[in-house]
Tab-separated table of C-alpha atoms and ligand atoms in Angstrom:
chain	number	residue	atom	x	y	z
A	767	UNK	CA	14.254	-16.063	-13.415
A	768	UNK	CA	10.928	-16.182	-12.056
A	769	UNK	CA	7.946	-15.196	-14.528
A	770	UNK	CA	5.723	-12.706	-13.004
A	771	UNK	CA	2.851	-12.709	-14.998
A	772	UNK	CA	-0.270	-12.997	-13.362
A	773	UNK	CA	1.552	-13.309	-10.503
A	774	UNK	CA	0.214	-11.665	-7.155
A	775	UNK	CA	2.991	-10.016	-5.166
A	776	UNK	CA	2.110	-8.557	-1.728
A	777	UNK	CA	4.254	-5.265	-0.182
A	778	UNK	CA	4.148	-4.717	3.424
A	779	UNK	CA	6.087	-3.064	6.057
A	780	UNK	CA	5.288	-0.652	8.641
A	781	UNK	CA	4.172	2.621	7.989
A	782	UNK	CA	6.575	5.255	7.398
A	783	UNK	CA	9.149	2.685	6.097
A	784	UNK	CA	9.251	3.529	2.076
A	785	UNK	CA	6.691	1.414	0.790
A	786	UNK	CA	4.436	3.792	-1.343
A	787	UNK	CA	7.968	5.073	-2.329
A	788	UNK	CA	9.446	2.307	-3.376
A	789	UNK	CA	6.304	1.034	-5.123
A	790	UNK	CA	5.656	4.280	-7.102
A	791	UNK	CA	9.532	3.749	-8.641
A	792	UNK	CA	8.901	0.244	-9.548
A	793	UNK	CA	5.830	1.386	-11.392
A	794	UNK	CA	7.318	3.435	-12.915
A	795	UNK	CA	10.200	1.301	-14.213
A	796	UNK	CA	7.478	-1.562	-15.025
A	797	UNK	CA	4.281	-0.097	-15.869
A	798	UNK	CA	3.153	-3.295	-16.553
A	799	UNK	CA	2.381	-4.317	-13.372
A	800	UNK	CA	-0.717	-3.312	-11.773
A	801	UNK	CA	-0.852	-1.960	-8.257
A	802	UNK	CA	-4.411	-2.674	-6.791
A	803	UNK	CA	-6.043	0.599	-5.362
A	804	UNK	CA	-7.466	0.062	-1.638
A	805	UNK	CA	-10.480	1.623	0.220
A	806	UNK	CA	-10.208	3.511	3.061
A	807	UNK	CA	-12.206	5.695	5.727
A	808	UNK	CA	-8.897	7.341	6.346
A	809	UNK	CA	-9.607	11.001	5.913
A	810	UNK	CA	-7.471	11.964	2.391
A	811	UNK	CA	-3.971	13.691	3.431
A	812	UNK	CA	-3.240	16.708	0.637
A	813	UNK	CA	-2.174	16.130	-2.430
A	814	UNK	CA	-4.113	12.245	-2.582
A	815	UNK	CA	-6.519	11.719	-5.493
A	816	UNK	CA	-10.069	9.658	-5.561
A	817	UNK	CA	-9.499	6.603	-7.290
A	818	UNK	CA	-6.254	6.561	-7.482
A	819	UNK	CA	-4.495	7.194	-4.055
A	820	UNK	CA	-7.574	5.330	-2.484
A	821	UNK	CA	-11.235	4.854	-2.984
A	822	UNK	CA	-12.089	6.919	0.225
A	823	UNK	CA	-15.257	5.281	2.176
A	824	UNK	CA	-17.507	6.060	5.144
A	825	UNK	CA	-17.575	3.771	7.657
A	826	UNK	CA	-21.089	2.107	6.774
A	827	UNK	CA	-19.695	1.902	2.676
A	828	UNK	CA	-16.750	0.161	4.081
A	829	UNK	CA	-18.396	-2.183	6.257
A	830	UNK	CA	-21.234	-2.974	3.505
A	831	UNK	CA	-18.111	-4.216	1.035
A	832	UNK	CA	-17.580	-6.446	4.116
A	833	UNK	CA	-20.333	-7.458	4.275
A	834	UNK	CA	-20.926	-8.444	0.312
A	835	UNK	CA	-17.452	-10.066	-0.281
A	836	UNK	CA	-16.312	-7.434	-2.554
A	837	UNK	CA	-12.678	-7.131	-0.323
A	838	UNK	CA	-9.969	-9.810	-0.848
A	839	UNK	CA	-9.060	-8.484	2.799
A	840	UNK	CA	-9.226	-5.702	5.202
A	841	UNK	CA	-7.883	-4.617	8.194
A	842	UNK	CA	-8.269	-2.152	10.942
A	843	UNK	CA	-5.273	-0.300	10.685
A	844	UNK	CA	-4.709	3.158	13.769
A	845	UNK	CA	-8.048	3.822	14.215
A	846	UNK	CA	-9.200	3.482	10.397
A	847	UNK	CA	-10.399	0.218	8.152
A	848	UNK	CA	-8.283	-0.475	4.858
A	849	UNK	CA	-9.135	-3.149	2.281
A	850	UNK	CA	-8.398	-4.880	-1.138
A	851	UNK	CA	-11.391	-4.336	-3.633
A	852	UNK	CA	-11.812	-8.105	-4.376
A	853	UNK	CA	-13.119	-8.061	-8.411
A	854	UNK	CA	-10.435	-5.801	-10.112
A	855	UNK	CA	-7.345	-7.963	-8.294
A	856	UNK	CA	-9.079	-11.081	-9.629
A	857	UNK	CA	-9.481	-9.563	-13.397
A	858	UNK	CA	-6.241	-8.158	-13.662
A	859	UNK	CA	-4.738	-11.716	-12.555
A	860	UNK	CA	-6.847	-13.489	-15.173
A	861	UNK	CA	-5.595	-11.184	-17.956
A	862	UNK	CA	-2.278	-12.735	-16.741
A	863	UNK	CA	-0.932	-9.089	-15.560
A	864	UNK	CA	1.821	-8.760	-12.534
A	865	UNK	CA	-0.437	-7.725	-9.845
A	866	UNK	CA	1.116	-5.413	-6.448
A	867	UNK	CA	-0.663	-4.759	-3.125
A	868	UNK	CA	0.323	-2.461	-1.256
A	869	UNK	CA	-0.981	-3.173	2.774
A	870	UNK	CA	-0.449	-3.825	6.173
A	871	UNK	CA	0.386	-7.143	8.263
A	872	UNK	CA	-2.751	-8.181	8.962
A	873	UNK	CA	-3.754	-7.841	5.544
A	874	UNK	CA	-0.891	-9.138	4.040
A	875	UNK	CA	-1.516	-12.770	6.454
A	876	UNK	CA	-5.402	-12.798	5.003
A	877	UNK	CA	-3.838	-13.109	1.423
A	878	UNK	CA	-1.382	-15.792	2.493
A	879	UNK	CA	-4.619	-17.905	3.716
A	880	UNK	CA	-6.433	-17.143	0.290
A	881	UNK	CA	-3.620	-16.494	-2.200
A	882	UNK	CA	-1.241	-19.083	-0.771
A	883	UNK	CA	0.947	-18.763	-4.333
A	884	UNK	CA	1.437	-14.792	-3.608
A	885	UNK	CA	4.990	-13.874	-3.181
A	886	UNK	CA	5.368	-11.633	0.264
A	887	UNK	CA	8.381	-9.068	0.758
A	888	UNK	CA	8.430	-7.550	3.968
A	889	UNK	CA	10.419	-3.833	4.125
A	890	UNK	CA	12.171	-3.189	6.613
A	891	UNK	CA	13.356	0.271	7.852
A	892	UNK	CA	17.315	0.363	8.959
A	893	UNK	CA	16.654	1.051	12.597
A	894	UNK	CA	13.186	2.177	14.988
A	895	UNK	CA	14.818	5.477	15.340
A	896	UNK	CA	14.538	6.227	11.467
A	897	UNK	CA	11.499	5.154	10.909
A	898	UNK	CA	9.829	7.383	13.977
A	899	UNK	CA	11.896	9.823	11.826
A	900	UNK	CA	10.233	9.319	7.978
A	901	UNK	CA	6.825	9.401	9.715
A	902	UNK	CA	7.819	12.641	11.535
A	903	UNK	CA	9.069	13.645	8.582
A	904	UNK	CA	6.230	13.347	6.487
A	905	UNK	CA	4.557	15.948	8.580
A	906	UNK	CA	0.847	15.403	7.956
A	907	UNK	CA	-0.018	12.841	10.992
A	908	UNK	CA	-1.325	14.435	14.475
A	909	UNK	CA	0.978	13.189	17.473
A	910	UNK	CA	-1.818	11.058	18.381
A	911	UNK	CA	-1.759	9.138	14.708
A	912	UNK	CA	2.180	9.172	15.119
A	913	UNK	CA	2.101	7.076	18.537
A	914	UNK	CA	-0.566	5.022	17.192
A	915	UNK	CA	1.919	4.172	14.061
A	916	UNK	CA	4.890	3.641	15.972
A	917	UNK	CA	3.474	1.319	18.438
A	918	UNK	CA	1.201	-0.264	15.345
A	919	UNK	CA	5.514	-0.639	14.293
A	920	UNK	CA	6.601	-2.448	16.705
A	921	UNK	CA	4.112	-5.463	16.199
A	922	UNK	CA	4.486	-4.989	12.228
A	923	UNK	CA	8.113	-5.522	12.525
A	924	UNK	CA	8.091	-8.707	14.695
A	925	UNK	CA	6.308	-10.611	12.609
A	926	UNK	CA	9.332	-9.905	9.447
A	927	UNK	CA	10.282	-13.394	9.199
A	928	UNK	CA	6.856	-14.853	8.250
A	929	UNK	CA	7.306	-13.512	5.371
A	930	UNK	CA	9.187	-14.758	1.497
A	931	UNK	CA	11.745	-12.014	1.738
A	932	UNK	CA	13.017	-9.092	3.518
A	933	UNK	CA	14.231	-5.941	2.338
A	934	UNK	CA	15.893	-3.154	4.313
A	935	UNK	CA	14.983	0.397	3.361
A	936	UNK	CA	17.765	2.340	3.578
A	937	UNK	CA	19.199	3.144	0.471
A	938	UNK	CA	15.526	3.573	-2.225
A	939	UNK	CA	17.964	2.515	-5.201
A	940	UNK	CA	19.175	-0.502	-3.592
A	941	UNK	CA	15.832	-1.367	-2.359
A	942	UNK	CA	14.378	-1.120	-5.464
A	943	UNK	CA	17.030	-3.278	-7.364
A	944	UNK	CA	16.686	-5.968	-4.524
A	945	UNK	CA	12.862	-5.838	-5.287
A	946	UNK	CA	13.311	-6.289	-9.227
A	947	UNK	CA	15.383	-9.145	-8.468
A	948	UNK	CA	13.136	-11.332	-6.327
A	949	UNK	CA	9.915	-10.552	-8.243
A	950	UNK	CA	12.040	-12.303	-11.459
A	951	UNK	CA	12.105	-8.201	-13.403
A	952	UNK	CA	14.639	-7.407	-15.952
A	953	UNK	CA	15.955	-4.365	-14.676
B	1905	5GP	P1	-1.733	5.126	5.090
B	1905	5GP	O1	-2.807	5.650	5.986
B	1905	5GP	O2	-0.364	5.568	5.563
B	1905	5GP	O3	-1.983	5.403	3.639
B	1905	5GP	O4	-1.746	3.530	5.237
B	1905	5GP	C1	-1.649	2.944	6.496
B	1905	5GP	C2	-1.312	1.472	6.335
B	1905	5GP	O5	-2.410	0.799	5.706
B	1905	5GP	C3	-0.076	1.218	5.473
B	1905	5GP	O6	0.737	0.246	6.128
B	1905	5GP	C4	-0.665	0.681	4.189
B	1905	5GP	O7	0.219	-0.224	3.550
B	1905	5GP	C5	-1.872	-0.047	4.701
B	1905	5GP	N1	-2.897	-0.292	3.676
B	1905	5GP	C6	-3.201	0.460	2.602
B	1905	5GP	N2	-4.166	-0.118	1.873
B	1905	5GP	C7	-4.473	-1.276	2.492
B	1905	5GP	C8	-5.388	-2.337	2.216
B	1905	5GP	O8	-6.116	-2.354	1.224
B	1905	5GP	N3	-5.416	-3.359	3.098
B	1905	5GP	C9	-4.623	-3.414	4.197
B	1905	5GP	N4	-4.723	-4.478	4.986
B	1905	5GP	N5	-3.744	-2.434	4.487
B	1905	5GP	C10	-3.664	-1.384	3.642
């Protein structure tokens, strides 16, 4: 079994596949682990909190965290920037805490260059077709976000075997039980 602590563990996938889902459950089964909170200049959707869903930034905010060094990576992600606050990732790791991120490809290959020991699992949905369907489904994208996430998809998911592991998405349970298992977590 693998020990986690203090171990950095990146989630990606494309959008609409499960992730925040699946990550929400596993926090909730190991509240030990600490799931880093990005910044955004994503509008928020309803329902998401300050601070907690995402530290919501302007453009100029965003690009002066850039511009100091305070993100661990960022990415330009259908038309808005997303990135890691640097310092908090770093503390929690030195307390020797199980740390979770929670991004996109691009993101995810930054980390591999700086956190080469991070453990990547790539989720994968169980066809194209359902995924167009969960982001439908979650009903609070305009058509023109939608397209730009499903063709933003299409590149995400070609680039599944760089990664440590893969996980398909279909049933949450089963997903979730596969995750436990590589990250080394008593279920
Ligand atoms: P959403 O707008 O649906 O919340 O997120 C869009 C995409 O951005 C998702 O794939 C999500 O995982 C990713 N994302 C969220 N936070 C970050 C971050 O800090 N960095 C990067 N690179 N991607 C992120």
């Amino acid at each position: 079994m693998t020990d986690s602590a203090g171990r950095l563990t990146v989630i990606t996938g494309p959008s609409g596949v499960g992730k925040g889902t699946l990550v929400a459950q596993l926090l909730q089964r190991h509240p030990l682990i600490w799931l880093s909170v990005s910044a955004t200049t994503r509008s928020p959707r309803p329902g998401e909190q300050e601070g907690s869903s995402y530290f919501f930034l302007d453009r100029p905010s965003f690009e002066r965290q850039v511009a100091e060094g305070g993100l661990l990576e960022w990415a330009e992600f259908a038309g808005n920037l997303y990135g890691t606050p640097r310092q908090p990732v770093e503390r929690q790791l030195a307390a020797g805490r199980p740390v979770l991120l929670e991004i996109e490809l691009e993101g995810a290959r930054q980390v591999r260059h700086s956190f080469p020991a991070a453990f990547q699992v790539f989720l994968e949905p169980p066809s194209f077709e359902e995924l167009e369907r969960r982001i439908r489904g979650r009903g609070t994208d305009s058509e023109e976000a939608i397209a730009r996430r499903l063709e933003r998809a299409r590149v995400e998911l070609a680039a599944a075997s760089e990664f440590d592991a893969r996980l398909v998405n279909g049933d949450l349970l089963q997903a979730l039980a596969q995750l436990e298992q590589l990250m080394g977590l008593a279920a």
